[in-house]
Short mmCIF file of C-alpha atoms in Angstrom, two decimals:
data_model
loop_
_atom_site.label_atom_id
_atom_site.label_comp_id
_atom_site.label_asym_id
_atom_site.label_seq_id
_atom_site.Cartn_x
_atom_site.Cartn_y
_atom_site.Cartn_z
CA MET A 1 15.49 -0.62 -11.58
CA ARG A 2 12.04 -1.92 -10.31
CA PRO A 3 9.19 -2.07 -12.67
CA PRO A 4 6.31 0.33 -11.99
CA PRO A 5 3.36 -0.97 -9.93
CA VAL A 6 0.32 -2.58 -11.49
CA THR A 7 -2.24 0.19 -11.03
CA ALA A 8 -3.90 0.48 -14.38
CA ALA A 9 -6.78 -1.66 -15.46
CA VAL A 10 -5.82 -5.09 -16.56
CA ARG A 11 -6.34 -5.72 -20.19
CA VAL A 12 -6.46 -9.34 -21.52
CA ARG A 13 -6.11 -10.28 -25.18
CA ARG A 14 -5.35 -13.30 -27.32
CA ALA A 15 -1.59 -13.93 -27.46
CA GLU A 16 0.44 -13.37 -30.62
CA VAL A 17 3.65 -14.82 -31.97
CA SER A 18 5.40 -11.58 -30.72
CA ASP A 19 4.49 -12.69 -27.19
CA LEU A 20 6.38 -16.10 -27.47
CA ASP A 21 9.59 -14.95 -25.62
CA ASP A 22 7.59 -13.53 -22.79
CA LEU A 23 5.37 -16.69 -22.65
CA VAL A 24 8.34 -18.88 -22.41
CA ALA A 25 10.18 -16.84 -19.89
CA LEU A 26 7.25 -16.66 -17.55
CA GLU A 27 6.74 -20.43 -17.99
CA GLU A 28 10.34 -21.06 -16.93
CA ALA A 29 10.21 -18.59 -14.13
CA THR A 30 6.94 -19.89 -12.64
CA PHE A 31 6.96 -23.67 -12.99
CA ASP A 32 9.59 -26.18 -11.93
CA THR A 33 7.95 -29.07 -13.68
CA ASP A 34 5.31 -29.75 -16.28
CA ARG A 35 6.27 -26.66 -18.40
CA LEU A 36 5.00 -25.69 -21.74
CA SER A 37 7.78 -25.63 -24.30
CA ARG A 38 8.36 -22.93 -26.84
CA ALA A 39 7.26 -25.28 -29.57
CA GLN A 40 4.02 -26.10 -27.49
CA TYR A 41 3.29 -22.38 -27.09
CA ARG A 42 3.81 -21.85 -30.80
CA LYS A 43 1.48 -24.74 -31.69
CA HIS A 44 -1.15 -23.44 -29.38
CA LEU A 45 -1.14 -19.83 -30.73
CA ASP A 46 -2.37 -21.28 -34.10
CA SER A 47 -4.59 -24.03 -32.68
CA GLU A 48 -8.41 -24.24 -32.99
CA THR A 49 -8.51 -26.24 -29.78
CA ALA A 50 -6.41 -23.94 -27.53
CA GLN A 51 -6.49 -20.19 -26.77
CA VAL A 52 -3.51 -18.49 -25.23
CA LEU A 53 -4.31 -15.26 -23.24
CA VAL A 54 -2.05 -12.56 -21.99
CA ALA A 55 -2.54 -9.86 -19.53
CA SER A 56 -1.05 -6.40 -19.58
CA ALA A 57 -1.43 -2.95 -18.08
CA ASN A 58 0.83 0.23 -17.78
CA HIS A 59 1.81 0.61 -21.31
CA ARG A 60 1.41 -2.98 -22.56
CA ARG A 61 3.69 -4.61 -20.02
CA PHE A 62 3.36 -8.37 -20.12
CA LEU A 63 2.07 -9.40 -16.72
CA GLY A 64 0.66 -12.94 -17.11
CA THR A 65 -0.89 -15.64 -19.27
CA ALA A 66 -3.58 -18.29 -19.27
CA VAL A 67 -4.13 -21.27 -21.55
CA VAL A 68 -7.51 -22.59 -22.22
CA PHE A 69 -8.04 -26.00 -24.06
CA TYR A 70 -11.19 -27.02 -25.91
CA ARG A 71 -11.95 -30.69 -26.87
CA LYS A 72 -14.26 -31.43 -29.76
CA GLY A 73 -17.55 -33.14 -28.76
CA THR A 74 -17.62 -31.68 -25.35
CA SER A 75 -19.01 -28.42 -23.76
CA VAL A 76 -16.39 -28.48 -20.94
CA ALA A 77 -13.21 -26.26 -21.45
CA ARG A 78 -10.12 -26.69 -19.36
CA LEU A 79 -7.96 -23.83 -17.97
CA TYR A 80 -4.74 -25.72 -18.58
CA SER A 81 -2.29 -23.13 -17.15
CA ILE A 82 -2.29 -19.59 -15.50
CA ALA A 83 0.81 -17.67 -14.46
CA THR A 84 1.56 -14.19 -13.34
CA LYS A 85 4.70 -12.31 -12.92
CA PRO A 86 5.55 -11.81 -9.16
CA GLN A 87 5.10 -8.13 -9.23
CA ALA A 88 1.52 -8.59 -10.63
CA ARG A 89 0.38 -11.07 -7.87
CA GLY A 90 -2.51 -9.95 -5.74
CA LYS A 91 -3.29 -7.02 -7.95
CA GLY A 92 -6.21 -8.54 -10.01
CA VAL A 93 -4.15 -10.02 -12.92
CA GLY A 94 -4.99 -13.59 -12.04
CA SER A 95 -8.77 -12.71 -11.74
CA ALA A 96 -8.78 -10.86 -14.98
CA LEU A 97 -7.19 -13.82 -16.74
CA ILE A 98 -9.63 -16.29 -15.19
CA GLU A 99 -12.62 -14.05 -16.26
CA ALA A 100 -11.20 -13.73 -19.71
CA ALA A 101 -10.82 -17.61 -19.98
CA GLU A 102 -14.45 -17.97 -18.81
CA ASP A 103 -15.61 -15.44 -21.39
CA ALA A 104 -13.65 -17.25 -24.12
CA ALA A 105 -15.23 -20.58 -23.18
CA ARG A 106 -18.64 -19.03 -23.02
CA ALA A 107 -18.28 -17.60 -26.52
CA ARG A 108 -17.37 -21.12 -27.77
CA GLY A 109 -20.52 -22.56 -26.20
CA CYS A 110 -18.94 -24.23 -23.30
CA ARG A 111 -21.18 -24.78 -20.24
CA ALA A 112 -18.19 -25.30 -17.62
CA LEU A 113 -14.67 -24.55 -17.12
CA ARG A 114 -12.42 -27.07 -15.31
CA LEU A 115 -8.85 -26.93 -13.92
CA GLU A 116 -6.33 -28.72 -11.88
CA VAL A 117 -4.53 -26.90 -9.06
CA ARG A 118 -1.75 -28.15 -6.77
CA LYS A 119 -3.26 -29.29 -3.49
CA ASP A 120 -0.67 -27.27 -1.67
CA ASN A 121 -1.28 -24.05 -3.53
CA GLY A 122 -3.64 -22.46 -0.98
CA VAL A 123 -3.42 -18.91 -2.62
CA ALA A 124 -4.61 -20.25 -6.01
CA ILE A 125 -7.23 -22.49 -4.32
CA ARG A 126 -8.78 -19.54 -2.36
CA LEU A 127 -8.75 -17.36 -5.54
CA TYR A 128 -10.64 -20.06 -7.59
CA GLU A 129 -13.15 -20.72 -4.78
CA ARG A 130 -13.75 -16.94 -4.37
CA MET A 131 -14.48 -16.87 -8.25
CA GLY A 132 -17.10 -19.63 -7.83
CA TYR A 133 -15.13 -22.91 -8.49
CA HIS A 134 -15.86 -26.09 -6.57
CA ARG A 135 -14.08 -29.20 -5.99
CA ILE A 136 -15.01 -32.18 -8.17
CA GLY A 137 -12.15 -34.56 -7.49
CA GLU A 138 -8.48 -34.91 -7.09
CA TYR A 139 -5.55 -36.63 -8.55
CA VAL A 140 -2.68 -38.24 -6.61
CA LYS A 141 0.83 -37.67 -7.69
CA TYR A 142 -0.52 -35.66 -10.69
CA TYR A 143 2.41 -33.36 -11.24
CA GLY A 144 5.94 -34.28 -12.46
CA ASP A 145 7.42 -33.80 -8.93
CA GLY A 146 4.77 -36.06 -7.43
CA GLY A 147 2.48 -33.34 -6.10
CA ASP A 148 -1.14 -33.99 -5.77
CA ALA A 149 -3.95 -31.89 -7.63
CA LEU A 150 -7.51 -30.86 -6.89
CA ARG A 151 -9.91 -30.71 -9.70
CA LEU A 152 -12.12 -27.75 -9.73
CA GLU A 153 -15.07 -26.67 -11.91
CA LYS A 154 -17.26 -23.66 -12.39
CA ALA A 155 -20.60 -23.73 -14.32
CA LEU A 156 -20.67 -20.99 -17.01
#
């Protein structure tokens, strides 16, 4: 049975412990390397320096997640991870998660949001650039599989 299409407005909220199974399953389905473990997600759910967000629509279905890190002594937040379920891609879920991450960072007094994205992930790069992110550098062999990363930033 196929899940219903994502047509309702996307809602983003802070993740709860009850989301843990969905978070870990999406992480494992999305990333081949550099995955957050169940223990790491659990730690981030209760952390003052991290915020885990989840997106849903159509009767609270879990559609995606974003993880934002904050460091004491800096006004720059980091969008550490973002992932959406395959059926939610291209339907505004990623944009909603990015906007929510930006709002969360602003609420904490941050002046910018930074992220790293695989250099070969053209879809994500175009989304970030459309949302106002610009390139500030790159890392060679940044990911566990040797993939390069672009560093992007948006002033908040």
